[in-house]
Amino acid sequence: MYDVSDRFLAEVLRSHKMVSGVEIMLEGEVVASLPIQDGSVSVEAGAAIRRRVTCTVIDALGEWVPHGTIFDPIHPFGVEVVPWRGVEYDDGTTEIVPQGVFVVTSVAPAENRNVLAITGHDRSHRLDRPLTRPVPI
């Protein structure tokens, strides 16, 4: 559970302006933050991989569009996404809360070149195969 301020807790109980986005991470470092168009984080209690994210993000400059190679900037080989949500207060400041860290399992252009559909699973996804060496979570 992430710590939030008392101000945040009060704000979410009333009508408020929601903010959201997705951070793209490579080797533990944030390499980009993209606005989110739509998405969800689902939890399935009995599943081997409990949490899953699906989202469409806006890539205004088209620099994150995949071309089907390992050299794509967002690919299912070590890239992670961190979706976040929060509130924008009346004074213009924001407070955000990460929704988890997810290993990218697929990415594809959506409606047009500047919208990407991303799917990911929580880090336990890395353990959903025979272990041959220790795997960090």
Short mmCIF file of the C-alpha atoms (twelve columns), coordinates in Angstrom:
data_MODEL
# 
_entry.id   MODEL 
# 
loop_
_atom_site.group_PDB 
_atom_site.id 
_atom_site.type_symbol 
_atom_site.label_atom_id 
_atom_site.label_alt_id 
_atom_site.label_comp_id 
_atom_site.label_asym_id 
_atom_site.label_seq_id 
_atom_site.Cartn_x 
_atom_site.Cartn_y 
_atom_site.Cartn_z 
_atom_site.pdbx_PDB_model_num 
ATOM 1   C CA . MET A 1   0.000   0.000   0.000   1 
ATOM 2   C CA . TYR A 2   1.339   3.406   -0.912  1 
ATOM 3   C CA . ASP A 3   1.198   6.298   1.514   1 
ATOM 4   C CA . VAL A 4   -1.066  9.157   0.528   1 
ATOM 5   C CA . SER A 5   -1.792  12.420  2.272   1 
ATOM 6   C CA . ASP A 6   -4.894  13.202  4.297   1 
ATOM 7   C CA . ARG A 7   -5.624  15.811  1.641   1 
ATOM 8   C CA . PHE A 8   -5.677  13.060  -1.019  1 
ATOM 9   C CA . LEU A 9   -8.024  10.876  1.039   1 
ATOM 10  C CA . ALA A 10  -10.430 13.797  1.496   1 
ATOM 11  C CA . GLU A 11  -10.240 14.757  -2.190  1 
ATOM 12  C CA . VAL A 12  -11.126 11.314  -3.552  1 
ATOM 13  C CA . LEU A 13  -14.316 11.261  -1.468  1 
ATOM 14  C CA . ARG A 14  -15.735 14.203  -3.382  1 
ATOM 15  C CA . SER A 15  -15.903 15.273  -7.001  1 
ATOM 16  C CA . HIS A 16  -12.334 15.833  -8.201  1 
ATOM 17  C CA . LYS A 17  -10.167 16.030  -11.300 1 
ATOM 18  C CA . MET A 18  -8.424  12.711  -11.912 1 
ATOM 19  C CA . VAL A 19  -4.979  12.547  -13.510 1 
ATOM 20  C CA . SER A 20  -3.348  9.415   -14.897 1 
ATOM 21  C CA . GLY A 21  -0.418  8.234   -16.947 1 
ATOM 22  C CA . VAL A 22  2.075   5.451   -17.546 1 
ATOM 23  C CA . GLU A 23  5.792   5.467   -16.869 1 
ATOM 24  C CA . ILE A 24  7.942   3.315   -19.145 1 
ATOM 25  C CA . MET A 25  10.868  1.671   -17.337 1 
ATOM 26  C CA . LEU A 26  13.961  -0.006  -18.711 1 
ATOM 27  C CA . GLU A 27  16.383  -1.688  -16.315 1 
ATOM 28  C CA . GLY A 28  14.662  0.001   -13.368 1 
ATOM 29  C CA . GLU A 29  14.959  3.532   -14.744 1 
ATOM 30  C CA . VAL A 30  12.050  5.645   -15.975 1 
ATOM 31  C CA . VAL A 31  12.734  6.448   -19.640 1 
ATOM 32  C CA . ALA A 32  9.396   8.086   -20.498 1 
ATOM 33  C CA . SER A 33  6.064   9.129   -19.079 1 
ATOM 34  C CA . LEU A 34  3.120   8.930   -21.477 1 
ATOM 35  C CA . PRO A 35  -0.460  10.117  -21.081 1 
ATOM 36  C CA . ILE A 36  -2.999  7.351   -20.832 1 
ATOM 37  C CA . GLN A 37  -6.128  7.290   -22.963 1 
ATOM 38  C CA . ASP A 38  -7.801  4.265   -21.405 1 
ATOM 39  C CA . GLY A 39  -6.855  1.329   -19.239 1 
ATOM 40  C CA . SER A 40  -7.429  -0.967  -16.324 1 
ATOM 41  C CA . VAL A 41  -5.587  -2.995  -13.734 1 
ATOM 42  C CA . SER A 42  -7.318  -6.278  -12.952 1 
ATOM 43  C CA . VAL A 43  -6.691  -8.677  -10.084 1 
ATOM 44  C CA . GLU A 44  -7.554  -12.381 -10.123 1 
ATOM 45  C CA . ALA A 45  -7.053  -13.869 -6.679  1 
ATOM 46  C CA . GLY A 46  -6.758  -17.517 -7.731  1 
ATOM 47  C CA . ALA A 47  -4.511  -17.010 -10.750 1 
ATOM 48  C CA . ALA A 48  -0.805  -17.848 -10.893 1 
ATOM 49  C CA . ILE A 49  -0.202  -14.315 -12.192 1 
ATOM 50  C CA . ARG A 50  -2.616  -12.225 -10.170 1 
ATOM 51  C CA . ARG A 51  -2.408  -8.716  -11.653 1 
ATOM 52  C CA . ARG A 52  -2.696  -7.586  -15.261 1 
ATOM 53  C CA . VAL A 53  -2.675  -4.170  -16.888 1 
ATOM 54  C CA . THR A 54  -4.162  -3.227  -20.237 1 
ATOM 55  C CA . CYS A 55  -3.898  0.339   -21.428 1 
ATOM 56  C CA . THR A 56  -3.789  2.566   -24.443 1 
ATOM 57  C CA . VAL A 57  -1.276  5.374   -24.261 1 
ATOM 58  C CA . ILE A 58  -0.827  8.459   -26.385 1 
ATOM 59  C CA . ASP A 59  2.502   8.723   -28.187 1 
ATOM 60  C CA . ALA A 60  2.149   12.217  -29.667 1 
ATOM 61  C CA . LEU A 61  5.517   12.142  -31.460 1 
ATOM 62  C CA . GLY A 62  5.313   8.513   -32.599 1 
ATOM 63  C CA . GLU A 63  8.701   7.700   -31.060 1 
ATOM 64  C CA . TRP A 64  7.476   4.648   -29.110 1 
ATOM 65  C CA . VAL A 65  5.666   2.900   -31.976 1 
ATOM 66  C CA . PRO A 66  6.799   -0.747  -32.304 1 
ATOM 67  C CA . HIS A 67  8.161   -2.172  -35.530 1 
ATOM 68  C CA . GLY A 68  8.282   -5.824  -34.427 1 
ATOM 69  C CA . THR A 69  11.952  -6.094  -33.436 1 
ATOM 70  C CA . ILE A 70  13.964  -6.416  -30.224 1 
ATOM 71  C CA . PHE A 71  15.129  -2.844  -30.892 1 
ATOM 72  C CA . ASP A 72  11.630  -1.431  -30.383 1 
ATOM 73  C CA . PRO A 73  11.613  1.056   -27.514 1 
ATOM 74  C CA . ILE A 74  8.725   -0.769  -25.786 1 
ATOM 75  C CA . HIS A 75  9.006   -4.531  -26.128 1 
ATOM 76  C CA . PRO A 76  8.207   -7.635  -24.085 1 
ATOM 77  C CA . PHE A 77  11.868  -8.293  -23.250 1 
ATOM 78  C CA . GLY A 78  12.566  -6.449  -20.004 1 
ATOM 79  C CA . VAL A 79  10.542  -3.268  -20.398 1 
ATOM 80  C CA . GLU A 80  8.132   -2.531  -17.557 1 
ATOM 81  C CA . VAL A 81  5.264   -0.082  -17.189 1 
ATOM 82  C CA . VAL A 82  4.025   1.694   -14.083 1 
ATOM 83  C CA . PRO A 83  0.499   3.030   -14.499 1 
ATOM 84  C CA . TRP A 84  -0.480  5.709   -11.997 1 
ATOM 85  C CA . ARG A 85  -3.584  7.615   -10.986 1 
ATOM 86  C CA . GLY A 86  -4.095  10.606  -8.834  1 
ATOM 87  C CA . VAL A 87  -5.860  13.881  -8.311  1 
ATOM 88  C CA . GLU A 88  -5.256  17.439  -9.395  1 
ATOM 89  C CA . TYR A 89  -6.071  19.825  -6.586  1 
ATOM 90  C CA . ASP A 90  -7.762  23.191  -7.082  1 
ATOM 91  C CA . ASP A 91  -4.375  24.927  -6.670  1 
ATOM 92  C CA . GLY A 92  -2.971  22.993  -9.681  1 
ATOM 93  C CA . THR A 93  -0.757  20.606  -7.716  1 
ATOM 94  C CA . THR A 94  -1.130  16.865  -8.156  1 
ATOM 95  C CA . GLU A 95  -0.713  13.782  -6.019  1 
ATOM 96  C CA . ILE A 96  -0.312  10.437  -7.765  1 
ATOM 97  C CA . VAL A 97  -0.289  6.798   -6.689  1 
ATOM 98  C CA . PRO A 98  1.398   3.994   -8.691  1 
ATOM 99  C CA . GLN A 99  -0.902  1.079   -9.505  1 
ATOM 100 C CA . GLY A 100 1.931   -1.470  -9.650  1 
ATOM 101 C CA . VAL A 101 4.901   -2.484  -11.780 1 
ATOM 102 C CA . PHE A 102 4.075   -4.651  -14.784 1 
ATOM 103 C CA . VAL A 103 6.265   -6.565  -17.231 1 
ATOM 104 C CA . VAL A 104 5.247   -5.690  -20.804 1 
ATOM 105 C CA . THR A 105 3.897   -8.793  -22.538 1 
ATOM 106 C CA . SER A 106 2.580   -7.141  -25.697 1 
ATOM 107 C CA . VAL A 107 2.545   -3.757  -27.387 1 
ATOM 108 C CA . ALA A 108 0.932   -2.781  -30.679 1 
ATOM 109 C CA . PRO A 109 -0.239  0.344   -32.456 1 
ATOM 110 C CA . ALA A 110 -3.929  0.927   -31.765 1 
ATOM 111 C CA . GLU A 111 -6.293  3.105   -33.802 1 
ATOM 112 C CA . ASN A 112 -3.566  5.213   -35.289 1 
ATOM 113 C CA . ARG A 113 0.188   5.591   -35.232 1 
ATOM 114 C CA . ASN A 114 0.145   7.747   -32.112 1 
ATOM 115 C CA . VAL A 115 -1.839  5.411   -29.863 1 
ATOM 116 C CA . LEU A 116 -0.314  2.224   -28.429 1 
ATOM 117 C CA . ALA A 117 -2.073  -0.730  -26.819 1 
ATOM 118 C CA . ILE A 118 0.054   -2.179  -24.011 1 
ATOM 119 C CA . THR A 119 -0.577  -5.341  -21.995 1 
ATOM 120 C CA . GLY A 120 1.489   -6.400  -19.022 1 
ATOM 121 C CA . HIS A 121 1.506   -8.759  -16.064 1 
ATOM 122 C CA . ASP A 122 2.902   -8.270  -12.586 1 
ATOM 123 C CA . ARG A 123 6.485   -9.289  -11.984 1 
ATOM 124 C CA . SER A 124 5.458   -12.784 -10.896 1 
ATOM 125 C CA . HIS A 125 5.047   -13.369 -14.656 1 
ATOM 126 C CA . ARG A 126 8.811   -13.925 -14.731 1 
ATOM 127 C CA . LEU A 127 8.370   -16.916 -12.425 1 
ATOM 128 C CA . ASP A 128 5.708   -18.603 -14.543 1 
ATOM 129 C CA . ARG A 129 8.221   -20.990 -16.123 1 
ATOM 130 C CA . PRO A 130 10.815  -23.518 -14.956 1 
ATOM 131 C CA . LEU A 131 13.519  -21.805 -12.929 1 
ATOM 132 C CA . THR A 132 17.096  -22.236 -14.099 1 
ATOM 133 C CA . ARG A 133 18.551  -19.358 -12.069 1 
ATOM 134 C CA . PRO A 134 17.420  -16.905 -9.356  1 
ATOM 135 C CA . VAL A 135 15.004  -14.284 -10.673 1 
ATOM 136 C CA . PRO A 136 14.634  -10.899 -8.913  1 
ATOM 137 C CA . ILE A 137 11.094  -9.704  -8.254  1 
# 
